[in-house]
Coordinates of C-alpha atoms in Angstrom, one line a residue:
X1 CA -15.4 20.3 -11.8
X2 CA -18.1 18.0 -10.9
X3 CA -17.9 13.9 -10.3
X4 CA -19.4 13.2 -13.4
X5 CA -17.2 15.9 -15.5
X6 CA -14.0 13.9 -13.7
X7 CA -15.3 10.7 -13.8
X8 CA -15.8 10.3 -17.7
X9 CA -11.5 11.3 -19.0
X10 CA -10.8 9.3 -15.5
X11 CA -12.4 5.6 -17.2
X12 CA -10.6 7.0 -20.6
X13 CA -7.2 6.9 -18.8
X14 CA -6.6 10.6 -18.9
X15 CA -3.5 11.1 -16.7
X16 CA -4.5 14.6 -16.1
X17 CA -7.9 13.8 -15.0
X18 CA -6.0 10.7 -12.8
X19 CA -4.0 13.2 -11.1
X20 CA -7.3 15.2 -10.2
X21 CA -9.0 12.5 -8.7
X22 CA -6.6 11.2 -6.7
X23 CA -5.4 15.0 -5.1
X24 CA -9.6 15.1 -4.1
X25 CA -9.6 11.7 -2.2
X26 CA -6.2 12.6 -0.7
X27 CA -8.0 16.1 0.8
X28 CA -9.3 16.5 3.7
X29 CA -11.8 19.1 3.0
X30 CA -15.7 18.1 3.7
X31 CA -17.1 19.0 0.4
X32 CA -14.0 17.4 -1.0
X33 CA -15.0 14.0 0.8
X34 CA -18.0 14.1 -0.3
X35 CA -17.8 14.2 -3.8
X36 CA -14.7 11.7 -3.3
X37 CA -16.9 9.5 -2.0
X38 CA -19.6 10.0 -4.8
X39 CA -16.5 9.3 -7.3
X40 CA -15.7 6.1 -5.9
X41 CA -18.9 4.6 -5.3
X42 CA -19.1 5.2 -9.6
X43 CA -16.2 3.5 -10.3
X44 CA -16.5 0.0 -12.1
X45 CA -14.7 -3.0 -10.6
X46 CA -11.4 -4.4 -11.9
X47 CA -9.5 -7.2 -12.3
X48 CA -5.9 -5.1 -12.6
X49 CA -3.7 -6.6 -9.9
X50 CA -2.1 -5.0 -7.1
X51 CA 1.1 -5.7 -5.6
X52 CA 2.9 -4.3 -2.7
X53 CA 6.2 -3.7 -2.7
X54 CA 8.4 -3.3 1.0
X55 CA 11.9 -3.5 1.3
X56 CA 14.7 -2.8 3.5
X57 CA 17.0 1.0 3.4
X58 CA 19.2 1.0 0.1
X59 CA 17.8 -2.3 -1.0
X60 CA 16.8 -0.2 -3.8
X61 CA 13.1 -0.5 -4.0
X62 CA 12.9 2.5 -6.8
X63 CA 15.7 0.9 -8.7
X64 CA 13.6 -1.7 -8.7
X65 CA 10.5 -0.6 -9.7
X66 CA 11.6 1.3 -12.3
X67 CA 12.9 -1.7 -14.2
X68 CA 10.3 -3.8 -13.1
X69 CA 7.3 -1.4 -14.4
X70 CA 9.6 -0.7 -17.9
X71 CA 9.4 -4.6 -18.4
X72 CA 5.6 -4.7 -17.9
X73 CA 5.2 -1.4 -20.2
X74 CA 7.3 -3.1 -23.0
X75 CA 4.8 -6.2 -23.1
X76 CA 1.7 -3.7 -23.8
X77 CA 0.9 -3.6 -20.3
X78 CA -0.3 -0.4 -18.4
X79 CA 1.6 0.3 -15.2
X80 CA 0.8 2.4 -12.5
X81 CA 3.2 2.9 -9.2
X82 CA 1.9 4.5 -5.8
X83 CA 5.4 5.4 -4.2
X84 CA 4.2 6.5 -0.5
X85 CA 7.0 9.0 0.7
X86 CA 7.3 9.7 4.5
X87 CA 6.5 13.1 5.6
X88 CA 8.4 16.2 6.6
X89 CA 7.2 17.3 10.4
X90 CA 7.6 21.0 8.9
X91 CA 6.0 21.0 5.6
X92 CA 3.5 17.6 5.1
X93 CA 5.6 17.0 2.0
X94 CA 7.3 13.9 0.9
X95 CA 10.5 13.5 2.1
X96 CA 12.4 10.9 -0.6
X97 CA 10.5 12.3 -3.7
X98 CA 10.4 8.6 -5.5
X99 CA 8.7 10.4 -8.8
X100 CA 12.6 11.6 -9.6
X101 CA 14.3 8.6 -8.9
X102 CA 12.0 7.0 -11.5
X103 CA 12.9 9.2 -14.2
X104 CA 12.6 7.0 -16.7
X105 CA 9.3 5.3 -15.9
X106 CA 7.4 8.7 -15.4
X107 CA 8.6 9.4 -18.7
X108 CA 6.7 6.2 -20.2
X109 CA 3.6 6.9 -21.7
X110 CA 2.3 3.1 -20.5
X111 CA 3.4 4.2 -17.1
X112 CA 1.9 6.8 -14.1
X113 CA 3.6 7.1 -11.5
X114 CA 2.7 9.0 -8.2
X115 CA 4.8 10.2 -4.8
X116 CA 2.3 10.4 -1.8
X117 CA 2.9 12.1 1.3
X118 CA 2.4 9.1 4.0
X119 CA 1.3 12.3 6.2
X120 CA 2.5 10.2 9.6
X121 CA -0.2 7.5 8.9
X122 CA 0.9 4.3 10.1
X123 CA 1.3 1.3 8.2
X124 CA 3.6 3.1 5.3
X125 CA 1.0 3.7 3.0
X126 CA -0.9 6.8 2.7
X127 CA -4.2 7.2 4.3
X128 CA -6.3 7.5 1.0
X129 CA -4.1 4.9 -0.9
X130 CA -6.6 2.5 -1.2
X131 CA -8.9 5.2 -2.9
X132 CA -6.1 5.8 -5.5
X133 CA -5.6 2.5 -6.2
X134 CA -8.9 2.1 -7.7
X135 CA -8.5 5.3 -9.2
X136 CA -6.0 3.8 -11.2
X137 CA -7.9 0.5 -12.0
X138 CA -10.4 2.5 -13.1
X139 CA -8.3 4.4 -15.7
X140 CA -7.3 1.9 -17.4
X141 CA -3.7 0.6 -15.4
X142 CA -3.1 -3.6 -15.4
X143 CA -0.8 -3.3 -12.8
X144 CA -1.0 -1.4 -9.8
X145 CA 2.4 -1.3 -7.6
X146 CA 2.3 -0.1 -4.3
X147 CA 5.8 0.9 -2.5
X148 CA 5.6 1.0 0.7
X149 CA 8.2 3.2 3.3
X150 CA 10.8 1.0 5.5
X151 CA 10.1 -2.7 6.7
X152 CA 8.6 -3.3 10.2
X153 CA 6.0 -4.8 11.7
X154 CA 3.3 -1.2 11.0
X155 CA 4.4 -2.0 7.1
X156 CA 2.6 -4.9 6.9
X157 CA -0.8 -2.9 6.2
X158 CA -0.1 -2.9 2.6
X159 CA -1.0 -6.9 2.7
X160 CA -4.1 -5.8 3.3
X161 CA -4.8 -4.0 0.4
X162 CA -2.8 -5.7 -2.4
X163 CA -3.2 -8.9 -4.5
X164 CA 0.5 -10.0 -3.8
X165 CA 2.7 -8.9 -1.2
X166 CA 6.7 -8.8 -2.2
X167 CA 9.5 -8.1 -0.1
X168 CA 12.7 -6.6 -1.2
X169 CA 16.0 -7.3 0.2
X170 CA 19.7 -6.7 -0.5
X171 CA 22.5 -9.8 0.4
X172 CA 23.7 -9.7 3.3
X173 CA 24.6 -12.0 6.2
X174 CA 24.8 -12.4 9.6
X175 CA 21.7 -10.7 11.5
X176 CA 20.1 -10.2 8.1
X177 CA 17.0 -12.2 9.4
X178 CA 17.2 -11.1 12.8
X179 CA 16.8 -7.6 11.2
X180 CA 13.5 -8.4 9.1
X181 CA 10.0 -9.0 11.1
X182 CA 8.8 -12.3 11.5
X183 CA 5.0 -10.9 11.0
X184 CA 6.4 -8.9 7.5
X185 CA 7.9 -12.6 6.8
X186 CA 4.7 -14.4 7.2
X187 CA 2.6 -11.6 4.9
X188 CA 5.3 -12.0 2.0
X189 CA 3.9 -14.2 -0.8
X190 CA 7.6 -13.3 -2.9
X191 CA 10.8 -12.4 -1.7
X192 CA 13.1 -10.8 -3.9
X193 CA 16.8 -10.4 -3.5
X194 CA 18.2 -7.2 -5.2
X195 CA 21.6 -6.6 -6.8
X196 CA 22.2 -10.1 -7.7
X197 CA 25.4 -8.9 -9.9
X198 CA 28.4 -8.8 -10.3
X199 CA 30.5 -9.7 -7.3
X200 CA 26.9 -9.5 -5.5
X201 CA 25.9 -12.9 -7.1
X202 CA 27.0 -15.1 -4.8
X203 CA 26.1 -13.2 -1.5
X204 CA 22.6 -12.8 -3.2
X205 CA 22.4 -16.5 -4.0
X206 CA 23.2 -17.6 -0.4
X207 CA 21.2 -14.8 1.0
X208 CA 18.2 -16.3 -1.6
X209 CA 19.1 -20.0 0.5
X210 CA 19.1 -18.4 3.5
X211 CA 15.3 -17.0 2.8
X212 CA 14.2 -20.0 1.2
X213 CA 15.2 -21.9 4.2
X214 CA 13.6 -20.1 6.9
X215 CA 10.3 -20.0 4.9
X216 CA 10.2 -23.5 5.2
X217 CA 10.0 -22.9 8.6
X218 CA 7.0 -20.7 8.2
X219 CA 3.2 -22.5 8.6
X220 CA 1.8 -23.4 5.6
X221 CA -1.0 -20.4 4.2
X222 CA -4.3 -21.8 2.3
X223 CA -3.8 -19.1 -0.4
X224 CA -0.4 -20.9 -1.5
X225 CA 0.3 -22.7 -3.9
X226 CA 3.2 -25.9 -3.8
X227 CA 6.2 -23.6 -3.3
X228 CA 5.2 -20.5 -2.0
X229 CA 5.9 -18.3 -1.0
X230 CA 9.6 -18.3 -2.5
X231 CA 12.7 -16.4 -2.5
X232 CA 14.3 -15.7 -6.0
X233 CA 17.6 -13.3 -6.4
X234 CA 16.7 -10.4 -9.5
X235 CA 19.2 -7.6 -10.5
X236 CA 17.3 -4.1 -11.2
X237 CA 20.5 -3.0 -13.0
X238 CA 20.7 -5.8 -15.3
X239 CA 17.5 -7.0 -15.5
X240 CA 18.3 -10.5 -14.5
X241 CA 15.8 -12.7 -12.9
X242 CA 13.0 -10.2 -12.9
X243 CA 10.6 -11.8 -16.3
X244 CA 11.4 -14.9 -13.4
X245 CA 9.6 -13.4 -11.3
X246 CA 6.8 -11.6 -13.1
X247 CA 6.1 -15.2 -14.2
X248 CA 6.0 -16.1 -10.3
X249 CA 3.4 -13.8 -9.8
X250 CA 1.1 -14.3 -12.3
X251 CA 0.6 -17.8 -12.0
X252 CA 0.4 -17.4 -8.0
X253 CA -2.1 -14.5 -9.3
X254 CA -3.9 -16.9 -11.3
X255 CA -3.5 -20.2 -9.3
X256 CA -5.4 -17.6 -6.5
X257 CA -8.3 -16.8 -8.9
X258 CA -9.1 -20.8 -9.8
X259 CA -8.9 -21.6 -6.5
X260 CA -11.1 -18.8 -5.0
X261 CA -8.3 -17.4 -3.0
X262 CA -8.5 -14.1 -4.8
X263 CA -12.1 -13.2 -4.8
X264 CA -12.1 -14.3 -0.6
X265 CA -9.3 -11.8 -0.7
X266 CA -10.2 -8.8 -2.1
X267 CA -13.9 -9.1 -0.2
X268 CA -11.6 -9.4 3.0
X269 CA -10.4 -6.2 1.7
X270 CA -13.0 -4.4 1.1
X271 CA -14.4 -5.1 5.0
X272 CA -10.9 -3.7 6.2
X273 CA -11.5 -0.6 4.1
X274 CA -14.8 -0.1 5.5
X275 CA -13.0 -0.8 9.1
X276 CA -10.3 1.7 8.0
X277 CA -12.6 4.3 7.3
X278 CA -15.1 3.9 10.3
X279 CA -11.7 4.3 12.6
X280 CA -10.9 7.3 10.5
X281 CA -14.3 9.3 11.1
X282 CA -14.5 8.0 14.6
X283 CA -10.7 9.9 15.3
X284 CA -11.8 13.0 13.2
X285 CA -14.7 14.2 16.1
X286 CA -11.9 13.7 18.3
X287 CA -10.2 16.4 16.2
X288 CA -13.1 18.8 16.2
X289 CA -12.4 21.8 17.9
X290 CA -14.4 21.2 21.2
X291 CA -13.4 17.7 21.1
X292 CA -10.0 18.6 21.8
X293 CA -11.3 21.5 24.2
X294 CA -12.8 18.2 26.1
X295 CA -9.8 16.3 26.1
X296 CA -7.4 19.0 27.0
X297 CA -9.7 19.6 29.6
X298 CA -10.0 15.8 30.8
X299 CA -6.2 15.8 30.5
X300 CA -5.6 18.3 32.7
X301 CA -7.7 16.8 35.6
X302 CA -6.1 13.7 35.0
X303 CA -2.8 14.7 35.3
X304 CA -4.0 17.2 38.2
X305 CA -4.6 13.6 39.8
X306 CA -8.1 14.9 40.1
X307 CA -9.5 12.0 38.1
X308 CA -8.6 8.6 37.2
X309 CA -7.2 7.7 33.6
X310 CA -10.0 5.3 32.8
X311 CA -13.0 7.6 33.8
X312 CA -11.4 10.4 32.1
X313 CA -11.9 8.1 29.1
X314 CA -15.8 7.0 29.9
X315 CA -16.2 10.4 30.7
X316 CA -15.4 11.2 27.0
X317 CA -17.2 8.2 25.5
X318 CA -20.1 9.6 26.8
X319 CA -19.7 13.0 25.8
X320 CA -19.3 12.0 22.3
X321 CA -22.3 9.8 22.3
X322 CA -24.4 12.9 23.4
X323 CA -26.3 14.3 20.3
X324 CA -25.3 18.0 19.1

């Protein structure tokens, strides 16, 4: 199948032709890349918003998400949800497999939901998931979420390619926020405490405090409006406190676009992309095969004590500047 054949059911919002797309930017193969590339170069901008989701283990992220998107999908809107999966050592596969605990949602017509292998790249997203979100734009999806894997300071890439950043957390005291990052902390436009029931309510209420204090604390961001970022408690099980926050995020979404903040944003984006991507090439011809003859080689002499570390390196700069 050619670009163009893909390209055409892709801006009709064929989920089939989604999927397609989506499995070519994520190989790895030349010819692959290439007509990748071609695809996404063709694609139309997009005003669908992105939001990336992190969370702490068991905070229930999926749980989450699943009730979040249904709620979008039952006011007309199109969802789709990037759940980035860490990989197996042995196989490259996803370990979690999000897709089945979002039953429901990959069920819903409105919805597309799609487990990535984050293939051990660093940041907890995928290395093509910036490709894949426009993918979905492009098909036709309002909403993009992104879930991310874990909460730590390498998590925080997803702020980089998202509209709004939220973090998920569960109540709990004591060295709660001691165990979160200060960096993640300072990227979150939205925190959201989870399982705000039952005889939750109250721990998630004085957890919610808790946040909402120390982001006082937290230098004031241009992009913010008066109170934000904010910390809000939601229940995925019963729903509560989530239309809340949907309401939170589109009118820091749209308080963003009048104020320019979201257009400075997504151009911001775009450069780290092309930074991404220029890091990327420049490590794939150290993976060429006599790259990593010249390395092993270099290596060697280095641990030999034969040569010093930081030659070893120039020595190697060089080589790869020479033409072949």
């Amino acid at each position: 199948m050619t670009t163009d054949d893909l390209l055409t059911p892709l801006l009709r919002g064929d989920r089939r032709a989604l999927s397609r797309a989506i499995t070519l930017v994520e190989s790895t193969r030349p010819d692959h890349r290439d007509r990748a590339g071609r695809l996404i170069a063709a694609l139309p901008d997009s005003t669908a918003l992105r939001i990336g989701l992190s969370g702490t283990p068991g905070v229930g992220k999926s749980t989450v998400i699943e009730a979040f998107g249904t709620m979008l999908t039952e006011q007309g809107l199109r969802v789709a949800v990037l759940a980035v999966d860490p990989s197996s050592t042995r196989s490259g596969g996803s370990i979690l497999g999000d897709k089945t605990r979002m039953e429901l949602l990959s069920r819903n017509p409105r919805a597309y939901v799609r487990p990535s292998p984050s293939s051990a790249h660093l940041g907890g997203v995928a290395r093509r998931t910036r490709e894949a979100i426009r993918l979905c734009e492009a098909a036709g999806h309002d909403v993009v979420l992104i879930e991310t894997v874990g909460v730590g300071q390498s998590e925080t890439l997803v702020a980089q390619m998202s509209d709004l950043f939220i973090l998920l957390l569960a109540p709990a005291g004591g060295d709660e926020l001691q165990g979160v990052k200060r960096g993640i902390m300072e990227m979150a436009d939205l925190i959201l405490v989870n399982k705000a029931d039952g005889d939750l309510l109250s721990p998630a209420r004085r957890t919610v405090a808790d946040y909402a204090g120390a982001l006082r604390l937290l230098r004031k961001r241009p992009q913010d409006p008066d109170g934000f970022p904010k910390a809000m408690p939601v229940s995925a099980t019963t729903g509560a406190g989530l239309p809340e926050a949907w309401s939170c995020m589109r009118h820091l979404a749209d308080w963003r676009r009048d104020a320019g903040h979201f257009d400075r944003i997504r151009a911001e984006q775009a450069r780290d992309w092309f930074m991404a991507e220029l890091q990327g090439g420049l490590l794939a011809q150290l993976d060429a095969p006599d790259a990593r003859a010249r390395i092993s080689d270099l290596g060697a002499r280095v641990t030999q004590g034969a040569l010093p570390p930081v030659e070893a390196a120039r020595q190697m700069l060089d080589w790869l500047r020479q033409p072949r």
